């Protein structure tokens, strides 16, 4: 799809989201698009912003801060979606509206303490290692309720839901099975946590399965920007 213009790529992704929602009788307004801009330059972000995308996700702090400095004139909502070391929490707490990759209590406490008072609470999603892979970050499914309970004591962050990156698969049924298991954990949490209202799941290759299972945020990189270097 690299020959397509940014606006055309966006239209194609928006069509996929709309069709996937239709196929499972969901309102596509319940699903928001996060453009994953890791490794992409600020010009590419600017073009996609002009086409109507306002939420961008970054994985690496230094890279994100360089782009934020260049794009300071745009009202972008920045989401941090990558692994985070303790020494990065202060900058993340200051420069992002959302974190999707929370999986350690120590990081949660630091983000809460370091969130500036003049900003609203930092929206945080718990990353869940839904397929129990050694290579992946994330809280184990059975540890999610306990972790979520701890977050309610932290005033600087708001617990907004769950995120996952499942085991890679091209098979729809396998994709759907992983996302369905996360959606079940999410549904059971919501009885105790009123603020928990987002499921961040689905990428370029599997957003249809994620939407069918209940995604409210899909994180799309490749199909919006083209292949990464
Ligand atoms: C890179 C990345 C994505 C986007 O993946 P694509 O396959 O390029 O759409 C989504 N989520 C996370 C956490 C990522 O690191």
PDB file of N, CA and C in Angstrom, residues 163-224:
ATOM      1  N   UNK A 163      -4.643  -3.659  27.950  1.00  0.00           N
ATOM      2  CA  UNK A 163      -4.011  -3.699  26.628  1.00  0.00           C
ATOM      3  C   UNK A 163      -3.311  -5.037  26.484  1.00  0.00           C
ATOM      4  N   UNK A 164      -3.249  -5.543  25.258  1.00  0.00           N
ATOM      5  CA  UNK A 164      -2.439  -6.741  25.048  1.00  0.00           C
ATOM      6  C   UNK A 164      -1.831  -6.770  23.654  1.00  0.00           C
ATOM      7  N   UNK A 165      -0.723  -7.522  23.563  1.00  0.00           N
ATOM      8  CA  UNK A 165      -0.114  -7.882  22.278  1.00  0.00           C
ATOM      9  C   UNK A 165      -0.083  -9.410  22.284  1.00  0.00           C
ATOM     10  N   UNK A 166      -0.985 -10.059  21.556  1.00  0.00           N
ATOM     11  CA  UNK A 166      -1.043 -11.521  21.625  1.00  0.00           C
ATOM     12  C   UNK A 166       0.088 -12.176  20.845  1.00  0.00           C
ATOM     13  N   UNK A 167       0.195 -13.497  20.982  1.00  0.00           N
ATOM     14  CA  UNK A 167       1.137 -14.261  20.168  1.00  0.00           C
ATOM     15  C   UNK A 167       0.794 -14.015  18.699  1.00  0.00           C
ATOM     16  N   UNK A 168       1.825 -13.796  17.872  1.00  0.00           N
ATOM     17  CA  UNK A 168       1.580 -13.495  16.466  1.00  0.00           C
ATOM     18  C   UNK A 168       0.901 -14.672  15.782  1.00  0.00           C
ATOM     19  N   UNK A 169      -0.156 -14.387  15.032  1.00  0.00           N
ATOM     20  CA  UNK A 169      -0.828 -15.441  14.276  1.00  0.00           C
ATOM     21  C   UNK A 169      -1.553 -14.809  13.098  1.00  0.00           C
ATOM     22  N   UNK A 170      -1.588 -15.520  11.969  1.00  0.00           N
ATOM     23  CA  UNK A 170      -2.356 -15.041  10.813  1.00  0.00           C
ATOM     24  C   UNK A 170      -3.752 -15.639  10.793  1.00  0.00           C
ATOM     25  N   UNK A 171      -4.029 -16.500  11.748  1.00  0.00           N
ATOM     26  CA  UNK A 171      -5.294 -17.231  11.757  1.00  0.00           C
ATOM     27  C   UNK A 171      -6.341 -16.469  12.578  1.00  0.00           C
ATOM     28  N   UNK A 172      -7.455 -16.143  11.948  1.00  0.00           N
ATOM     29  CA  UNK A 172      -8.479 -15.331  12.605  1.00  0.00           C
ATOM     30  C   UNK A 172      -8.968 -15.962  13.904  1.00  0.00           C
ATOM     31  N   UNK A 173      -9.226 -17.253  13.881  1.00  0.00           N
ATOM     32  CA  UNK A 173      -9.782 -17.912  15.075  1.00  0.00           C
ATOM     33  C   UNK A 173      -8.804 -17.843  16.247  1.00  0.00           C
ATOM     34  N   UNK A 174      -7.508 -17.977  15.948  1.00  0.00           N
ATOM     35  CA  UNK A 174      -6.481 -17.888  16.998  1.00  0.00           C
ATOM     36  C   UNK A 174      -6.401 -16.463  17.540  1.00  0.00           C
ATOM     37  N   UNK A 175      -6.427 -15.492  16.621  1.00  0.00           N
ATOM     38  CA  UNK A 175      -6.407 -14.080  17.044  1.00  0.00           C
ATOM     39  C   UNK A 175      -7.616 -13.792  17.944  1.00  0.00           C
ATOM     40  N   UNK A 176      -8.772 -14.215  17.476  1.00  0.00           N
ATOM     41  CA  UNK A 176     -10.017 -13.939  18.198  1.00  0.00           C
ATOM     42  C   UNK A 176      -9.992 -14.586  19.582  1.00  0.00           C
ATOM     43  N   UNK A 177      -9.464 -15.783  19.663  1.00  0.00           N
ATOM     44  CA  UNK A 177      -9.419 -16.491  20.948  1.00  0.00           C
ATOM     45  C   UNK A 177      -8.607 -15.710  21.982  1.00  0.00           C
ATOM     46  N   UNK A 178      -7.448 -15.188  21.599  1.00  0.00           N
ATOM     47  CA  UNK A 178      -6.634 -14.397  22.539  1.00  0.00           C
ATOM     48  C   UNK A 178      -7.386 -13.140  22.969  1.00  0.00           C
ATOM     49  N   UNK A 179      -7.967 -12.436  22.001  1.00  0.00           N
ATOM     50  CA  UNK A 179      -8.650 -11.185  22.312  1.00  0.00           C
ATOM     51  C   UNK A 179      -9.909 -11.423  23.146  1.00  0.00           C
ATOM     52  N   UNK A 180     -10.586 -12.531  22.876  1.00  0.00           N
ATOM     53  CA  UNK A 180     -11.781 -12.873  23.646  1.00  0.00           C
ATOM     54  C   UNK A 180     -11.410 -13.117  25.122  1.00  0.00           C
ATOM     55  N   UNK A 181     -10.266 -13.764  25.348  1.00  0.00           N
ATOM     56  CA  UNK A 181      -9.851 -14.016  26.740  1.00  0.00           C
ATOM     57  C   UNK A 181      -9.545 -12.694  27.453  1.00  0.00           C
ATOM     58  N   UNK A 182      -8.931 -11.752  26.780  1.00  0.00           N
ATOM     59  CA  UNK A 182      -8.685 -10.448  27.414  1.00  0.00           C
ATOM     60  C   UNK A 182     -10.011  -9.744  27.692  1.00  0.00           C
ATOM     61  N   UNK A 183     -10.945  -9.849  26.749  1.00  0.00           N
ATOM     62  CA  UNK A 183     -12.246  -9.186  26.914  1.00  0.00           C
ATOM     63  C   UNK A 183     -13.004  -9.755  28.117  1.00  0.00           C
ATOM     64  N   UNK A 184     -12.809 -11.037  28.390  1.00  0.00           N
ATOM     65  CA  UNK A 184     -13.479 -11.636  29.557  1.00  0.00           C
ATOM     66  C   UNK A 184     -12.902 -11.092  30.865  1.00  0.00           C
ATOM     67  N   UNK A 185     -11.586 -10.945  30.915  1.00  0.00           N
ATOM     68  CA  UNK A 185     -10.960 -10.362  32.108  1.00  0.00           C
ATOM     69  C   UNK A 185     -11.461  -8.928  32.298  1.00  0.00           C
ATOM     70  N   UNK A 186     -11.512  -8.204  31.185  1.00  0.00           N
ATOM     71  CA  UNK A 186     -11.987  -6.811  31.195  1.00  0.00           C
ATOM     72  C   UNK A 186     -13.414  -6.731  31.734  1.00  0.00           C
ATOM     73  N   UNK A 187     -14.292  -7.591  31.229  1.00  0.00           N
ATOM     74  CA  UNK A 187     -15.699  -7.556  31.658  1.00  0.00           C
ATOM     75  C   UNK A 187     -15.814  -7.813  33.161  1.00  0.00           C
ATOM     76  N   UNK A 188     -14.999  -8.731  33.684  1.00  0.00           N
ATOM     77  CA  UNK A 188     -15.115  -9.039  35.107  1.00  0.00           C
ATOM     78  C   UNK A 188     -14.542  -7.913  35.978  1.00  0.00           C
ATOM     79  N   UNK A 189     -13.567  -7.173  35.456  1.00  0.00           N
ATOM     80  CA  UNK A 189     -12.983  -6.050  36.211  1.00  0.00           C
ATOM     81  C   UNK A 189     -13.941  -4.876  36.328  1.00  0.00           C
ATOM     82  N   UNK A 190     -14.751  -4.713  35.292  1.00  0.00           N
ATOM     83  CA  UNK A 190     -15.570  -3.507  35.209  1.00  0.00           C
ATOM     84  C   UNK A 190     -16.605  -3.403  36.322  1.00  0.00           C
ATOM     85  N   UNK A 191     -16.969  -4.512  36.927  1.00  0.00           N
ATOM     86  CA  UNK A 191     -17.917  -4.440  38.036  1.00  0.00           C
ATOM     87  C   UNK A 191     -17.297  -3.714  39.239  1.00  0.00           C
ATOM     88  N   UNK A 192     -15.989  -3.837  39.423  1.00  0.00           N
ATOM     89  CA  UNK A 192     -15.323  -3.194  40.559  1.00  0.00           C
ATOM     90  C   UNK A 192     -14.674  -1.857  40.217  1.00  0.00           C
ATOM     91  N   UNK A 193     -14.441  -1.596  38.947  1.00  0.00           N
ATOM     92  CA  UNK A 193     -13.676  -0.404  38.550  1.00  0.00           C
ATOM     93  C   UNK A 193     -14.446   0.402  37.514  1.00  0.00           C
ATOM     94  N   UNK A 194     -15.136   1.450  37.979  1.00  0.00           N
ATOM     95  CA  UNK A 194     -15.962   2.252  37.069  1.00  0.00           C
ATOM     96  C   UNK A 194     -15.122   2.955  36.002  1.00  0.00           C
ATOM     97  N   UNK A 195     -13.872   3.293  36.342  1.00  0.00           N
ATOM     98  CA  UNK A 195     -13.036   4.038  35.391  1.00  0.00           C
ATOM     99  C   UNK A 195     -12.487   3.150  34.272  1.00  0.00           C
ATOM    100  N   UNK A 196     -12.607   1.836  34.433  1.00  0.00           N
ATOM    101  CA  UNK A 196     -12.016   0.886  33.476  1.00  0.00           C
ATOM    102  C   UNK A 196     -12.946   0.779  32.267  1.00  0.00           C
ATOM    103  N   UNK A 197     -12.619   1.516  31.207  1.00  0.00           N
ATOM    104  CA  UNK A 197     -13.547   1.598  30.080  1.00  0.00           C
ATOM    105  C   UNK A 197     -12.875   1.467  28.714  1.00  0.00           C
ATOM    106  N   UNK A 198     -11.667   0.901  28.676  1.00  0.00           N
ATOM    107  CA  UNK A 198     -11.006   0.736  27.383  1.00  0.00           C
ATOM    108  C   UNK A 198     -10.266  -0.590  27.255  1.00  0.00           C
ATOM    109  N   UNK A 199     -10.377  -1.149  26.066  1.00  0.00           N
ATOM    110  CA  UNK A 199      -9.651  -2.359  25.700  1.00  0.00           C
ATOM    111  C   UNK A 199      -8.796  -2.022  24.489  1.00  0.00           C
ATOM    112  N   UNK A 200      -7.483  -1.914  24.703  1.00  0.00           N
ATOM    113  CA  UNK A 200      -6.565  -1.567  23.620  1.00  0.00           C
ATOM    114  C   UNK A 200      -6.025  -2.847  23.011  1.00  0.00           C
ATOM    115  N   UNK A 201      -6.555  -3.236  21.870  1.00  0.00           N
ATOM    116  CA  UNK A 201      -6.109  -4.479  21.230  1.00  0.00           C
ATOM    117  C   UNK A 201      -6.450  -4.452  19.753  1.00  0.00           C
ATOM    118  N   UNK A 202      -5.553  -5.050  18.969  1.00  0.00           N
ATOM    119  CA  UNK A 202      -5.718  -5.071  17.530  1.00  0.00           C
ATOM    120  C   UNK A 202      -4.689  -4.185  16.856  1.00  0.00           C
ATOM    121  N   UNK A 203      -4.021  -4.720  15.828  1.00  0.00           N
ATOM    122  CA  UNK A 203      -2.985  -4.020  15.078  1.00  0.00           C
ATOM    123  C   UNK A 203      -3.301  -4.181  13.585  1.00  0.00           C
ATOM    124  N   UNK A 204      -2.353  -3.811  12.729  1.00  0.00           N
ATOM    125  CA  UNK A 204      -2.640  -3.856  11.284  1.00  0.00           C
ATOM    126  C   UNK A 204      -3.158  -5.221  10.837  1.00  0.00           C
ATOM    127  N   UNK A 205      -2.549  -6.275  11.356  1.00  0.00           N
ATOM    128  CA  UNK A 205      -2.856  -7.608  10.843  1.00  0.00           C
ATOM    129  C   UNK A 205      -4.059  -8.289  11.463  1.00  0.00           C
ATOM    130  N   UNK A 206      -4.594  -7.729  12.534  1.00  0.00           N
ATOM    131  CA  UNK A 206      -5.642  -8.480  13.241  1.00  0.00           C
ATOM    132  C   UNK A 206      -6.715  -7.589  13.868  1.00  0.00           C
ATOM    133  N   UNK A 207      -6.869  -6.386  13.343  1.00  0.00           N
ATOM    134  CA  UNK A 207      -7.830  -5.483  13.995  1.00  0.00           C
ATOM    135  C   UNK A 207      -9.276  -5.979  13.884  1.00  0.00           C
ATOM    136  N   UNK A 208      -9.584  -6.765  12.834  1.00  0.00           N
ATOM    137  CA  UNK A 208     -10.953  -7.278  12.693  1.00  0.00           C
ATOM    138  C   UNK A 208     -11.302  -8.219  13.861  1.00  0.00           C
ATOM    139  N   UNK A 209     -10.373  -9.122  14.183  1.00  0.00           N
ATOM    140  CA  UNK A 209     -10.616 -10.062  15.284  1.00  0.00           C
ATOM    141  C   UNK A 209     -10.735  -9.315  16.606  1.00  0.00           C
ATOM    142  N   UNK A 210      -9.902  -8.285  16.784  1.00  0.00           N
ATOM    143  CA  UNK A 210      -9.926  -7.512  18.034  1.00  0.00           C
ATOM    144  C   UNK A 210     -11.247  -6.769  18.185  1.00  0.00           C
ATOM    145  N   UNK A 211     -11.736  -6.187  17.099  1.00  0.00           N
ATOM    146  CA  UNK A 211     -13.009  -5.459  17.154  1.00  0.00           C
ATOM    147  C   UNK A 211     -14.162  -6.430  17.434  1.00  0.00           C
ATOM    148  N   UNK A 212     -14.121  -7.588  16.808  1.00  0.00           N
ATOM    149  CA  UNK A 212     -15.167  -8.586  17.062  1.00  0.00           C
ATOM    150  C   UNK A 212     -15.178  -9.003  18.537  1.00  0.00           C
ATOM    151  N   UNK A 213     -13.994  -8.990  19.167  1.00  0.00           N
ATOM    152  CA  UNK A 213     -13.903  -9.392  20.578  1.00  0.00           C
ATOM    153  C   UNK A 213     -14.157  -8.227  21.536  1.00  0.00           C
ATOM    154  N   UNK A 214     -14.280  -7.002  21.017  1.00  0.00           N
ATOM    155  CA  UNK A 214     -14.648  -5.880  21.888  1.00  0.00           C
ATOM    156  C   UNK A 214     -13.651  -4.745  22.018  1.00  0.00           C
ATOM    157  N   UNK A 215     -12.646  -4.661  21.163  1.00  0.00           N
ATOM    158  CA  UNK A 215     -11.655  -3.575  21.253  1.00  0.00           C
ATOM    159  C   UNK A 215     -12.322  -2.193  21.239  1.00  0.00           C
ATOM    160  N   UNK A 216     -11.803  -1.266  22.039  1.00  0.00           N
ATOM    161  CA  UNK A 216     -12.251   0.135  21.951  1.00  0.00           C
ATOM    162  C   UNK A 216     -11.149   1.035  21.396  1.00  0.00           C
ATOM    163  N   UNK A 217      -9.899   0.535  21.410  1.00  0.00           N
ATOM    164  CA  UNK A 217      -8.779   1.256  20.778  1.00  0.00           C
ATOM    165  C   UNK A 217      -8.018   0.241  19.927  1.00  0.00           C
ATOM    166  N   UNK A 218      -7.843   0.528  18.641  1.00  0.00           N
ATOM    167  CA  UNK A 218      -6.954  -0.306  17.835  1.00  0.00           C
ATOM    168  C   UNK A 218      -5.682   0.495  17.557  1.00  0.00           C
ATOM    169  N   UNK A 219      -4.543  -0.188  17.616  1.00  0.00           N
ATOM    170  CA  UNK A 219      -3.234   0.471  17.472  1.00  0.00           C
ATOM    171  C   UNK A 219      -2.633   0.074  16.125  1.00  0.00           C
ATOM    172  N   UNK A 220      -2.656   0.992  15.170  1.00  0.00           N
ATOM    173  CA  UNK A 220      -2.263   0.635  13.803  1.00  0.00           C
ATOM    174  C   UNK A 220      -1.047   1.446  13.366  1.00  0.00           C
ATOM    175  N   UNK A 221      -0.009   0.735  12.944  1.00  0.00           N
ATOM    176  CA  UNK A 221       1.197   1.388  12.436  1.00  0.00           C
ATOM    177  C   UNK A 221       1.349   1.169  10.944  1.00  0.00           C
ATOM    178  N   UNK A 222       1.770  -0.047  10.575  1.00  0.00           N
ATOM    179  CA  UNK A 222       2.112  -0.384   9.192  1.00  0.00           C
ATOM    180  C   UNK A 222       1.046   0.026   8.177  1.00  0.00           C
ATOM    181  N   UNK A 223      -0.194  -0.260   8.430  1.00  0.00           N
ATOM    182  CA  UNK A 223      -1.215  -0.001   7.411  1.00  0.00           C
ATOM    183  C   UNK A 223      -1.594   1.482   7.303  1.00  0.00           C
ATOM    184  N   UNK A 224      -1.087   2.316   8.220  1.00  0.00           N
ATOM    185  CA  UNK A 224      -1.298   3.766   8.100  1.00  0.00           C
ATOM    186  C   UNK A 224      -0.092   4.463   7.491  1.00  0.00           C
TER     187      UNK A 224
END
